[in-house]
CSV table of C-alpha atoms in Angstrom, one decimal:
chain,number,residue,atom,x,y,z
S,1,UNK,CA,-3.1,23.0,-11.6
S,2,UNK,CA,-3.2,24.2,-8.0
S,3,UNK,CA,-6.7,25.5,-8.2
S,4,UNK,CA,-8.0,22.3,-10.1
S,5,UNK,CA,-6.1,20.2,-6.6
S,6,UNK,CA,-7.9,22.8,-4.2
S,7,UNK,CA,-11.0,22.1,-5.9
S,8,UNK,CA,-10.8,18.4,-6.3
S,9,UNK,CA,-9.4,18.1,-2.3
S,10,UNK,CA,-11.8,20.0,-1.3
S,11,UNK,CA,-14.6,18.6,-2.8
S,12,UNK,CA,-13.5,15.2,-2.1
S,13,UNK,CA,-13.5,15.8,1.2
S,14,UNK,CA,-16.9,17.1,1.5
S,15,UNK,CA,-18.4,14.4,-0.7
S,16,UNK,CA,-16.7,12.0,2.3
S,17,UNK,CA,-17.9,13.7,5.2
S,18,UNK,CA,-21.1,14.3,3.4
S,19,UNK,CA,-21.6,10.1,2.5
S,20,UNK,CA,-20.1,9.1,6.1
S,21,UNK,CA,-23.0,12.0,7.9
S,22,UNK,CA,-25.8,10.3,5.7
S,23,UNK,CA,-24.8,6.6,5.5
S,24,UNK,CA,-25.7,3.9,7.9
S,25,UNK,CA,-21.8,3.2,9.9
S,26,UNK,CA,-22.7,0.1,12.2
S,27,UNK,CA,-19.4,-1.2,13.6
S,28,UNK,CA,-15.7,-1.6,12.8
S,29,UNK,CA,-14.7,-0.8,9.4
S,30,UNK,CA,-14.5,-4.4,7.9
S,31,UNK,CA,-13.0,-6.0,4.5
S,32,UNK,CA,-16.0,-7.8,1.8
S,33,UNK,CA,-13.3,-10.8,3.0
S,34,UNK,CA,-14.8,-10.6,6.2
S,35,UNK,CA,-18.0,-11.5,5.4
S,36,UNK,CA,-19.2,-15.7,4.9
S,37,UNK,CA,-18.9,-16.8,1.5
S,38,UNK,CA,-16.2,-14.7,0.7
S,39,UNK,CA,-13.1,-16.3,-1.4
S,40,UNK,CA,-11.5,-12.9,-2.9
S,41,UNK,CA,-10.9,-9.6,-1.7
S,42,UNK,CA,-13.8,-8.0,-3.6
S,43,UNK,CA,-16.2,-10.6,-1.6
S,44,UNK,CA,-16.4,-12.8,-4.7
S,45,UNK,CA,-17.9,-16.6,-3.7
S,46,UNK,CA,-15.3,-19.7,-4.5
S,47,UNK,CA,-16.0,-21.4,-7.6
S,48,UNK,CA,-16.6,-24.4,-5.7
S,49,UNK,CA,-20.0,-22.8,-3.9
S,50,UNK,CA,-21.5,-22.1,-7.2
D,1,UNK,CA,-3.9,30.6,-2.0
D,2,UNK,CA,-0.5,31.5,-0.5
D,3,UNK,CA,2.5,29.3,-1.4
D,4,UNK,CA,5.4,30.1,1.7
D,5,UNK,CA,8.9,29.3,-0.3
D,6,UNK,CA,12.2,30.4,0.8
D,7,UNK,CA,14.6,30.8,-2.3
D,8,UNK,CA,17.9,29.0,-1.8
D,9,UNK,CA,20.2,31.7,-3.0
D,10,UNK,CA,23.2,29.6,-3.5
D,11,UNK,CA,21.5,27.2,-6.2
D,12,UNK,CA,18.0,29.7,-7.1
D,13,UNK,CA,16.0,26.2,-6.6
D,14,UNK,CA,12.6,27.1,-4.7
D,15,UNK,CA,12.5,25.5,-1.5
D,16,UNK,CA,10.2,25.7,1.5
D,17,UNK,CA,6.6,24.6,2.8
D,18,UNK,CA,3.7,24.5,1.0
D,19,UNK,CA,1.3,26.2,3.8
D,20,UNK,CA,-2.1,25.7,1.8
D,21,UNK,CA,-1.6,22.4,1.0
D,22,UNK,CA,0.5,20.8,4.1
D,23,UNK,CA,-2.4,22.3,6.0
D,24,UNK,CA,-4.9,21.2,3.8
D,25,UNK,CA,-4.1,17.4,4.5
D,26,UNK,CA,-3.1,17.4,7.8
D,27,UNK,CA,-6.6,19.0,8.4
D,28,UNK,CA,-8.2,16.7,6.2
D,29,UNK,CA,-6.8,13.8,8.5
D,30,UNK,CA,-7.6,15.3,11.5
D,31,UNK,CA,-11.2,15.6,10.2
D,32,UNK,CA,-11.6,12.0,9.3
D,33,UNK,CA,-9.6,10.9,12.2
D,34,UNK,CA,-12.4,12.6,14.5
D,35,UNK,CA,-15.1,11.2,12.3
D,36,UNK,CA,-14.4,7.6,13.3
D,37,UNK,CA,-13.1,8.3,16.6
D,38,UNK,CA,-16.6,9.7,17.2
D,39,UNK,CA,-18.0,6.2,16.3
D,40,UNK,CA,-15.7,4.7,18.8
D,41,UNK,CA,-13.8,2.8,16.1
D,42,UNK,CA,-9.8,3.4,16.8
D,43,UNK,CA,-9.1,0.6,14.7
D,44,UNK,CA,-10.4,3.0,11.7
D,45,UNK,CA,-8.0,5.8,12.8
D,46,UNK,CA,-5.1,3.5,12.7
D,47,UNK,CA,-5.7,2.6,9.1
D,48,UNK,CA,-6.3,6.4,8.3
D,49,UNK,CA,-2.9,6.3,10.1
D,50,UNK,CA,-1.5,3.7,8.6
D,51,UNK,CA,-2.1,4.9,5.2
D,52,UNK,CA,-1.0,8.5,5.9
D,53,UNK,CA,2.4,7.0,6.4
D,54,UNK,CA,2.5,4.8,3.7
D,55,UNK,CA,1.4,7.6,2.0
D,56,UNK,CA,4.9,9.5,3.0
D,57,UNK,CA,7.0,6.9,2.8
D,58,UNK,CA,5.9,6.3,-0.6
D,59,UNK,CA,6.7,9.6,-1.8
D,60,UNK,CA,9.7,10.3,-0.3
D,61,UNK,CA,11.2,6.9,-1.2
D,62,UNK,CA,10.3,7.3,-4.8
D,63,UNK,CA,9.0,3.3,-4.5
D,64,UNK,CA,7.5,2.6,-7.5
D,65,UNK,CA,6.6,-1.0,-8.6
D,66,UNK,CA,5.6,0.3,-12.3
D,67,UNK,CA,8.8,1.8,-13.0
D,68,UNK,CA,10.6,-0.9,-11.3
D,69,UNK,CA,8.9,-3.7,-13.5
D,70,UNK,CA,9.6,-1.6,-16.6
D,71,UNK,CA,13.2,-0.8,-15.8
D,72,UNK,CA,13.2,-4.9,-15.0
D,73,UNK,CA,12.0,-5.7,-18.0
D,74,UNK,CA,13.7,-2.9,-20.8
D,75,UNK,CA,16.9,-3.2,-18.9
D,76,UNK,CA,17.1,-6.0,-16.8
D,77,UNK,CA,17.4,-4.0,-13.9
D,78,UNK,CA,16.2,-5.5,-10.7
D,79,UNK,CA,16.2,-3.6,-7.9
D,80,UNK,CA,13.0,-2.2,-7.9
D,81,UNK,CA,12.0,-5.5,-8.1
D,82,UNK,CA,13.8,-6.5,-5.3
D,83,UNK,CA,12.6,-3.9,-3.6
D,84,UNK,CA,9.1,-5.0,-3.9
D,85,UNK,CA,10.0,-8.2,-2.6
D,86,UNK,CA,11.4,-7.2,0.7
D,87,UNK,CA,7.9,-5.4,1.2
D,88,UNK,CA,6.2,-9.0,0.7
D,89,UNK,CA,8.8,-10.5,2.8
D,90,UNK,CA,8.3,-8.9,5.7
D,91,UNK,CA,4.7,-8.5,5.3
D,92,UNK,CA,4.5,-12.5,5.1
D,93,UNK,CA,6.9,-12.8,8.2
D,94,UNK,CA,3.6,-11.9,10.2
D,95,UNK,CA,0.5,-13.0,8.0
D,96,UNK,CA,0.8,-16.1,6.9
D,97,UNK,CA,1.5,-17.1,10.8
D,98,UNK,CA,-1.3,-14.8,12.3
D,99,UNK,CA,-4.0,-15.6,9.4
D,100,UNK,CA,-3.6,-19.1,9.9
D,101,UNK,CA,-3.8,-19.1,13.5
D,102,UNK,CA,-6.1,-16.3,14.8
D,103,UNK,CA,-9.9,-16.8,14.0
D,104,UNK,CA,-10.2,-12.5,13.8
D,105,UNK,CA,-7.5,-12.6,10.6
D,106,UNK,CA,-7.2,-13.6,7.4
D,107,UNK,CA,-5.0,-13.7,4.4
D,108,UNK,CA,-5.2,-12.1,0.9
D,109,UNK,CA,-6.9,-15.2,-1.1
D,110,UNK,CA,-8.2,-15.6,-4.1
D,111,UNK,CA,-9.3,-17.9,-6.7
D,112,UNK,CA,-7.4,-19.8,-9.5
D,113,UNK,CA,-8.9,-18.9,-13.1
D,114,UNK,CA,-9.5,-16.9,-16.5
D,115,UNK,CA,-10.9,-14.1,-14.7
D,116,UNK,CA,-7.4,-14.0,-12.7
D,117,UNK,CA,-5.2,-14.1,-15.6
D,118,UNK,CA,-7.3,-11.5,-17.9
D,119,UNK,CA,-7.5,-9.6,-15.3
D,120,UNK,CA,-3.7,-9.5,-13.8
D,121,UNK,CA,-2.4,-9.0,-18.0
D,122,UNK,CA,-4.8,-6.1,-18.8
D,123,UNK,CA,-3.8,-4.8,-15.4
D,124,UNK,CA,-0.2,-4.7,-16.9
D,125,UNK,CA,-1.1,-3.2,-20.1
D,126,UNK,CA,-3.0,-0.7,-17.6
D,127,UNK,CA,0.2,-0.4,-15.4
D,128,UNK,CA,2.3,1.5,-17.5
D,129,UNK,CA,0.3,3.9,-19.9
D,130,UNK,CA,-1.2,5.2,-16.7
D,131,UNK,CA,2.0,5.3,-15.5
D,132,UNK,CA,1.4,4.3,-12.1
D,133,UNK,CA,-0.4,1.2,-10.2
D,134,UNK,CA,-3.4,1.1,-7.5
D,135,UNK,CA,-0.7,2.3,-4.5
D,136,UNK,CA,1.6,4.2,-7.1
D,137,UNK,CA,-1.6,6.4,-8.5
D,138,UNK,CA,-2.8,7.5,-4.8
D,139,UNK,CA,0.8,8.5,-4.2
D,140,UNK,CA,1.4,10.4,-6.9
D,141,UNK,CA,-2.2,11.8,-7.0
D,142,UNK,CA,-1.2,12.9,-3.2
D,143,UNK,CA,1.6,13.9,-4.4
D,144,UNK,CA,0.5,16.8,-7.0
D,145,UNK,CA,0.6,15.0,-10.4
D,146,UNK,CA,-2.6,16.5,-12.0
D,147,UNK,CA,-2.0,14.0,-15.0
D,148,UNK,CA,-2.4,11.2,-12.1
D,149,UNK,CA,-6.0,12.8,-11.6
D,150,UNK,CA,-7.2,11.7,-14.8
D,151,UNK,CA,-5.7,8.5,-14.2
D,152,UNK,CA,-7.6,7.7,-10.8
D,153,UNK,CA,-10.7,9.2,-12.4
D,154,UNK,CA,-10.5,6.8,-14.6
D,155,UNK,CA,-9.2,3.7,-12.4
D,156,UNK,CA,-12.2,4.4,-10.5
D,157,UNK,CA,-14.5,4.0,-13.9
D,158,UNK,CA,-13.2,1.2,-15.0
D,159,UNK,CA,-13.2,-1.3,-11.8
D,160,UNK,CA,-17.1,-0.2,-11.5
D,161,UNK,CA,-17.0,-1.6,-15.2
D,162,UNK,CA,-15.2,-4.4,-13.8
D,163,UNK,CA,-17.4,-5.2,-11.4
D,164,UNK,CA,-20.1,-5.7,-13.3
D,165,UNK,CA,-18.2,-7.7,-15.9
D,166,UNK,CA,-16.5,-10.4,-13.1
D,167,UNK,CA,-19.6,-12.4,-12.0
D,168,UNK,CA,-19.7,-13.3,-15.9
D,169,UNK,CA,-16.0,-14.1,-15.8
D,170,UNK,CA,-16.1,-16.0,-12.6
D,171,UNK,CA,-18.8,-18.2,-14.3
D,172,UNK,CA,-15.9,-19.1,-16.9
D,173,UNK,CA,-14.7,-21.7,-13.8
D,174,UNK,CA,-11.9,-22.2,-11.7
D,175,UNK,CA,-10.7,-23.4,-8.5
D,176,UNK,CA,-10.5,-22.9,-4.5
D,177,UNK,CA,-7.8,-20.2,-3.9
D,178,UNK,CA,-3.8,-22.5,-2.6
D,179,UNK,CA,-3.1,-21.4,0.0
D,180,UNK,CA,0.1,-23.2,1.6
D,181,UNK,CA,-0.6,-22.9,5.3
D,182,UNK,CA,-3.7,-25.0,4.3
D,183,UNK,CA,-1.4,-27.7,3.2
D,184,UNK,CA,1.5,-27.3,5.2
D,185,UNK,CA,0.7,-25.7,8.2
D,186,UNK,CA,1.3,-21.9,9.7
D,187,UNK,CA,5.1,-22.2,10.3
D,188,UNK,CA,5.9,-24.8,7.6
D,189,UNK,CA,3.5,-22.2,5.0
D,190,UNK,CA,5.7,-19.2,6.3
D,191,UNK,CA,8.8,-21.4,5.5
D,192,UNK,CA,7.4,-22.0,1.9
D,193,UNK,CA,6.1,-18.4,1.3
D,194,UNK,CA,9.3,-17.1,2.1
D,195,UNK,CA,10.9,-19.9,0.0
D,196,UNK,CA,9.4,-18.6,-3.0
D,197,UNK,CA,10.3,-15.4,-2.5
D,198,UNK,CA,13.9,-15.8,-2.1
D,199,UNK,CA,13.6,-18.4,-5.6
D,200,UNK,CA,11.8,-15.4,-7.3
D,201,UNK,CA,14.6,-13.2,-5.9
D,202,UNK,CA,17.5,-15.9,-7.3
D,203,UNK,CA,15.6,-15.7,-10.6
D,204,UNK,CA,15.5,-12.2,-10.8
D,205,UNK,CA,19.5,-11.7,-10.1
D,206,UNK,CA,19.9,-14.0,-12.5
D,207,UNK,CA,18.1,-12.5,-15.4
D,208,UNK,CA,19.7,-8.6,-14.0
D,209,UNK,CA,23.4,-10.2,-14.4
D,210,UNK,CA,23.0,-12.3,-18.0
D,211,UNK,CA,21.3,-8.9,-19.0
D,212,UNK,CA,24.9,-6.9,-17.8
D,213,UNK,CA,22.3,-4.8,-15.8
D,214,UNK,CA,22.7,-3.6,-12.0
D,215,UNK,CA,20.3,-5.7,-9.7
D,216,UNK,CA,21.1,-4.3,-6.5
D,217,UNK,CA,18.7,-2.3,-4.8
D,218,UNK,CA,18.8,1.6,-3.8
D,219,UNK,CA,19.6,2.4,-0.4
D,220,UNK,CA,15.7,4.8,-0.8
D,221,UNK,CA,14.5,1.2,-2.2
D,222,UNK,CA,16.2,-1.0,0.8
D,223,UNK,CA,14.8,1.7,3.4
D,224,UNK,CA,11.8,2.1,1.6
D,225,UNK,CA,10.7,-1.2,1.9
D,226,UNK,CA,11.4,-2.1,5.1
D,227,UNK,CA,9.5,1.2,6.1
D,228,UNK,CA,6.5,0.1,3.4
D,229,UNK,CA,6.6,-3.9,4.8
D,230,UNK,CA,6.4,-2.6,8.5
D,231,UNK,CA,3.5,-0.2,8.1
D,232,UNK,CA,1.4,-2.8,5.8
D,233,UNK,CA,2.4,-5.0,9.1
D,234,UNK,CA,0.6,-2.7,11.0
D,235,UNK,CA,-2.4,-2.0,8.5
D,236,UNK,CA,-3.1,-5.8,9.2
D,237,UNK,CA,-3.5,-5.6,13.0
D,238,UNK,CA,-5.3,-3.1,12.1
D,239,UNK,CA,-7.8,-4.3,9.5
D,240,UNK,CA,-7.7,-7.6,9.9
D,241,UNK,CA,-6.8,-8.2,6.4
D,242,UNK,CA,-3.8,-7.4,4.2
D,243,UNK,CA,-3.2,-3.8,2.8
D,244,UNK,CA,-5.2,-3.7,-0.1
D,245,UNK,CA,-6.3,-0.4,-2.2
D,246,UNK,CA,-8.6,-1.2,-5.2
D,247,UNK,CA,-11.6,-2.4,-3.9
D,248,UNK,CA,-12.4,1.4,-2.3
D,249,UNK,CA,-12.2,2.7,-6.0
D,250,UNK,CA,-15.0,0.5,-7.1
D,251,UNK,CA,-17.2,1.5,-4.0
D,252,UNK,CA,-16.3,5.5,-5.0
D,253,UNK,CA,-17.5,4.9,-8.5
D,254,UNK,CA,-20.4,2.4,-7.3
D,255,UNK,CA,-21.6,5.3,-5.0
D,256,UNK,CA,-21.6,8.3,-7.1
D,257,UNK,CA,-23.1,6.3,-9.9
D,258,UNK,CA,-25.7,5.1,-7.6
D,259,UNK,CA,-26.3,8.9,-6.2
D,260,UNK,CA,-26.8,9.8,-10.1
D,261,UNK,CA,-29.4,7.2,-10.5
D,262,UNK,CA,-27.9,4.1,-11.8
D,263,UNK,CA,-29.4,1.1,-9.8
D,264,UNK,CA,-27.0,-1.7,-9.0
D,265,UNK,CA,-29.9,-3.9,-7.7
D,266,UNK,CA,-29.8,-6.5,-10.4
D,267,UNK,CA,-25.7,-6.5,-10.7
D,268,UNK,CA,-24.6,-9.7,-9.4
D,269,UNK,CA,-21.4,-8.3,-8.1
D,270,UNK,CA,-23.3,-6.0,-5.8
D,271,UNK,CA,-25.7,-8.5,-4.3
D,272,UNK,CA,-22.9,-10.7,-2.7
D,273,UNK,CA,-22.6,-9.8,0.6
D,274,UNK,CA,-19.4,-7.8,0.8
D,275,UNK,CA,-19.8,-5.2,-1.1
D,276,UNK,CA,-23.8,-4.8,-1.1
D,277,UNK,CA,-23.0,-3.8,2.6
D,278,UNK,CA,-19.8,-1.7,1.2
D,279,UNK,CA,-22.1,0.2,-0.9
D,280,UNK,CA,-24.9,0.5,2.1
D,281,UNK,CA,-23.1,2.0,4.4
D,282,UNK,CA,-20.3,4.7,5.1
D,283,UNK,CA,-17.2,4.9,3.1
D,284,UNK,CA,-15.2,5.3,6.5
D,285,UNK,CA,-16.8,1.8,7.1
D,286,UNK,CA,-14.5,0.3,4.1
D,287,UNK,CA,-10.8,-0.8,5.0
D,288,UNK,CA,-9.5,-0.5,1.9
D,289,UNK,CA,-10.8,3.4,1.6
D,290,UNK,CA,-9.3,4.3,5.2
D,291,UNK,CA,-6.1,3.5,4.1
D,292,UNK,CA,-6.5,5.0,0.9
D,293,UNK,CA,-7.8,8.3,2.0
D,294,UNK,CA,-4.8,8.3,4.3
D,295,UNK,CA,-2.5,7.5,1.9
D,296,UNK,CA,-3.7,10.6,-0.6
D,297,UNK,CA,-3.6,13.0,2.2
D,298,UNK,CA,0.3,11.4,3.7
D,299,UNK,CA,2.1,11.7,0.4
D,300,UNK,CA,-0.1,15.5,0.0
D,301,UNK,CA,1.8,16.5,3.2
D,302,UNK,CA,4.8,15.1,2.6
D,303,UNK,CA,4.8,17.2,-0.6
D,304,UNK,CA,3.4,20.2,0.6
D,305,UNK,CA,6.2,20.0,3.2
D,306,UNK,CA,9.3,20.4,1.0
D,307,UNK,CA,8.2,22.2,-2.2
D,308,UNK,CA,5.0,24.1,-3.9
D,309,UNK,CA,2.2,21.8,-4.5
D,310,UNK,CA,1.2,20.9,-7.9
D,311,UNK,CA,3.4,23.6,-9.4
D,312,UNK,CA,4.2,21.8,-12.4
D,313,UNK,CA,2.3,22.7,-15.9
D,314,UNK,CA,-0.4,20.2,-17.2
D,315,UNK,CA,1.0,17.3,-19.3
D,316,UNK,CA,0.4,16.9,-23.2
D,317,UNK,CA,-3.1,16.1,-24.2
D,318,UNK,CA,-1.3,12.7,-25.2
D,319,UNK,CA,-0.4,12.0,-22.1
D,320,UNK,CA,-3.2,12.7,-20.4
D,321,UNK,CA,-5.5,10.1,-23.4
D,322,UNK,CA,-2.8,7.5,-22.1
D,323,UNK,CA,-3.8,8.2,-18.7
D,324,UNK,CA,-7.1,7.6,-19.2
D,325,UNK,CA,-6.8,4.3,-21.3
D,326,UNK,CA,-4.6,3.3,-18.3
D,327,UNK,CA,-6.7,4.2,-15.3
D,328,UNK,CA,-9.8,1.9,-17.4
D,329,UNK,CA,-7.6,-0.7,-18.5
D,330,UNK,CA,-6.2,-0.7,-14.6
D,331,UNK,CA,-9.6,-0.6,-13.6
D,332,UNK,CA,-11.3,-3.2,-14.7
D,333,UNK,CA,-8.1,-5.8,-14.8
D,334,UNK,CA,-8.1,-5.2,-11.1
D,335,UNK,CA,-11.5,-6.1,-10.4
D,336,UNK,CA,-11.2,-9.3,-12.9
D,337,UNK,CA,-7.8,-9.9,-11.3
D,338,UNK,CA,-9.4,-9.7,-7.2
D,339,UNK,CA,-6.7,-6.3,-7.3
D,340,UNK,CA,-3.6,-4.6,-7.7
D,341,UNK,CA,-0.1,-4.7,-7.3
D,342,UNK,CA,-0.8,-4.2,-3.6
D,343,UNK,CA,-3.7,-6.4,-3.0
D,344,UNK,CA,-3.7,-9.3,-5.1
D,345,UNK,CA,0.9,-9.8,-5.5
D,346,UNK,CA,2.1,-8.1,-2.1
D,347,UNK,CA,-1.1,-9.3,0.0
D,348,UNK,CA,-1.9,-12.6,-2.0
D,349,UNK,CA,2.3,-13.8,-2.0
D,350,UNK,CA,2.6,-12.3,1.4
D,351,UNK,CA,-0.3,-14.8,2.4
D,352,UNK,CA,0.9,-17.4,0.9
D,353,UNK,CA,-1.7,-17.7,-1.7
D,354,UNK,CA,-0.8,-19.1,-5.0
D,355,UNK,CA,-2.9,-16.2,-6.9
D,356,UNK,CA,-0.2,-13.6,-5.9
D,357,UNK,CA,2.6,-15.7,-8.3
D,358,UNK,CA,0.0,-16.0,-10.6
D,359,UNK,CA,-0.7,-12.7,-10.8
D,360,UNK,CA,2.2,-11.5,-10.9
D,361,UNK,CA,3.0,-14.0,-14.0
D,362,UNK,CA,0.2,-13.0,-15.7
D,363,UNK,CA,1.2,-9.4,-15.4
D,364,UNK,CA,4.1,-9.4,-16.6
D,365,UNK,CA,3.1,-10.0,-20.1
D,366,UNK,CA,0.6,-7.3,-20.0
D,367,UNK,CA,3.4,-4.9,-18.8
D,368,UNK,CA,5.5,-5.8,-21.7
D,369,UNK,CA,3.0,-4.9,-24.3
D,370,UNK,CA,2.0,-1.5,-22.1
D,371,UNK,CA,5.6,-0.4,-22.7
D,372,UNK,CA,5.5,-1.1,-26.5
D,373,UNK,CA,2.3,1.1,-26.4
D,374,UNK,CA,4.0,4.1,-24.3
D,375,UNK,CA,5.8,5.4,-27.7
D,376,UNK,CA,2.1,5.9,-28.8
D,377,UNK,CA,1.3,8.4,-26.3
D,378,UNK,CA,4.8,10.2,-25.9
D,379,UNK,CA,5.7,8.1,-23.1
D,380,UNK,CA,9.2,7.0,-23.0
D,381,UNK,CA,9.6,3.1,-23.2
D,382,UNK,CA,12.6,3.4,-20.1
């Protein structure tokens, strides 16, 4: 089991590194909450706006 | 690989430090801690932080809401429970004021409906046969359970399932998410979030003593949520937002999916504005995955720091089916119910948002029948 871990760390940390090198990062981190519309924590719109 | 352990002659138990692995995330922390310091954003360090010590206090307080709703509801016991509660309590000490008040905060809200109560009961069912929720699995994962791997695996598959199954689900109808500042003001929503915590707490005692079962709380459970409700304090300054974990699951899986081809273009989830930007840009751009990443790589170093990592042999292939019918069913209630144990009962209750109690009601039930299924999968029902 401690080979599959170093593996799986390992390669989970690369495949961060690698998407946070190649992906557009403009600003603070910020929640889908954050963003106007928003009624949920996933970003999903409030029943009334439909 | 080199494991450092020190044999304790007196009892022959292995103890010592875990070099590889206590290495391994401290490194991993620094590295991402650099990464988003190099973008000027300290406010993303913090919630690396932030997690990496929920991540610890996790694990070494053995807080665990799963088993503490199954021990609530097999034996009556309720101090897990109660546990859990003093986490929300403190947390809502600070955001129901501050969300109310400050235009840069916000509470955990969500919307009353189907897709909430589906979502929270399937959740439940969920829960237990992956034996671990959205906090407990990143813990435990952290922590060296390989059976937790296929569980998280599988969490992660399911809420991308879920998210393209909630816009359909949210059509269903429903209303505006309560929430009781709205009504009754910052202080006088504080004093009726923290109302209904001490009449779920009442409750609770009440069912633990009819039942003849304990209902007072560990002194790891006491500690532990004080330490847990003070660092999700401080994962709110930080983020804005309360704590919550499941939402960077679903950008994971919506990520590697997309880099294997599958377009998300005409999913209606992923064209509201939150998480088509989530899935734009970096994941150390997502709140919910800071913390998370921390927490993996705090409860790894906590590990690594007392005994050998991941030493234990793989679990039954039983066990592991039940972890993968768990991480889906987990999955995909979380989405449906906007989250987990964390992010739609401690951060939705601790906001004073009526979704948290509903949530939590509707889970409940879905719990109930998880533990009937355990037997199935050689899972004991306590």
């Amino acid at each position: 089991m401690r080979k599959t871990y170093l593996v799986v760390a390992l390669f989970g940390l690369i495949a961060i590194v690698g998407n946070h090198l190649t992906s557009p990062s403009s600003g603070r981190a910020v929640s889908p909450e954050d963003f106007a519309g928003a009624c949920a924590p996933c970003g999903a719109p409030c029943p009334s706006k439909k | 690989m080199s494991t450092a352990t020190v044999a304790a002659p007196s009892t022959g138990a292995a103890i010592g430090i875990d070099r590889l692995f206590l290495g391994l995330a401290i490194g991993a922390t620094a590295i991402l801690v650099a990464l988003v310091l190099l973008d000027s954003q300290p406010l993303s360090a913090a919630l690396i932080l932030g997690g990496f010590g929920l991540g610890v206090a996790f694990l070494k307080a053995e807080f665990s809401y799963t088993a503490s709703w199954r021990r609530f509801i097999t034996r009556g016991e309720a101090g897990g429970l109660l546990g859990g509660l003093i986490v929300i309590a403190i947390c809502a000490l600070v955001v129901v004021p501050i969300a109310a008040l400050k235009v840069d905060f916000g509470g955990a809200i969500a919307p009353l409906g189907p897709s909430l109560v589906v979502g929270a009961f399937v959740f439940g069912i969920g829960m237990q046969l992956g034996n671990g929720c959205g906090s407990g699995t990143l813990y435990t994962v952290g922590g060296g359970s390989g059976r937790m791997l296929f569980t998280l695996a599988f969490f992660i598959v399911g809420s991308v399932l879920g998210s393209l199954s909630l816009p359909r689900f949210l059509a269903l109808g429903g209303i505006d998410p309560v929430l009781a500042s709205d009504y009754l003001g910052p202080w006088g929503g504080l004093a009726a979030t923290l109302a209904s915590i001490a009449l779920a707490a009442v409750l609770i005692i009440a069912v633990a003593k009819k039942r003849g079962a304990n209902w007072r709380p560990s002194r790891n459970y006491i500690a532990g949520g004080i330490a847990i409700g003070l660092l999700c304090v401080a994962v709110f300054f930080a983020g804005g937002h309360p704590w919550s974990v499941t939402f960077g699951y679903t950008v994971w899986g919506a990520k590697i999916a997309n880099a294997l081809g599958y377009d998300f273009s005409n999913a209606a989830f992923w064209q509201w504005p939150g998480p088509k930007h989530a899935l734009a840009e970096s994941v150390l751009s997502d709140t919910s995955s800071l913390t998370d990443f921390g927490m993996v790589f705090g409860a790894m170093a906590a590990a690594a720091a007392t005994k050998p990592f991941a030493a234990t042999a793989w679990p039954p292939v039983k066990s592991l089916l039940a972890a993968v019918i768990g991480g889906l069913l987990m999955g995909w209630g979380a989405r449906l119910g906007f989250g987990c144990n964390i992010g739609a009962f401690v951060g939705g209750v601790a906001s004073g948002s009526l979704h948290g109690w509903v949530w939590f009601a509707a889970c409940l039930p879905g719990c109930l029948i998880g533990i009937r299924l355990r037997p199935l999968f050689g899972l004991s029902r306590d």
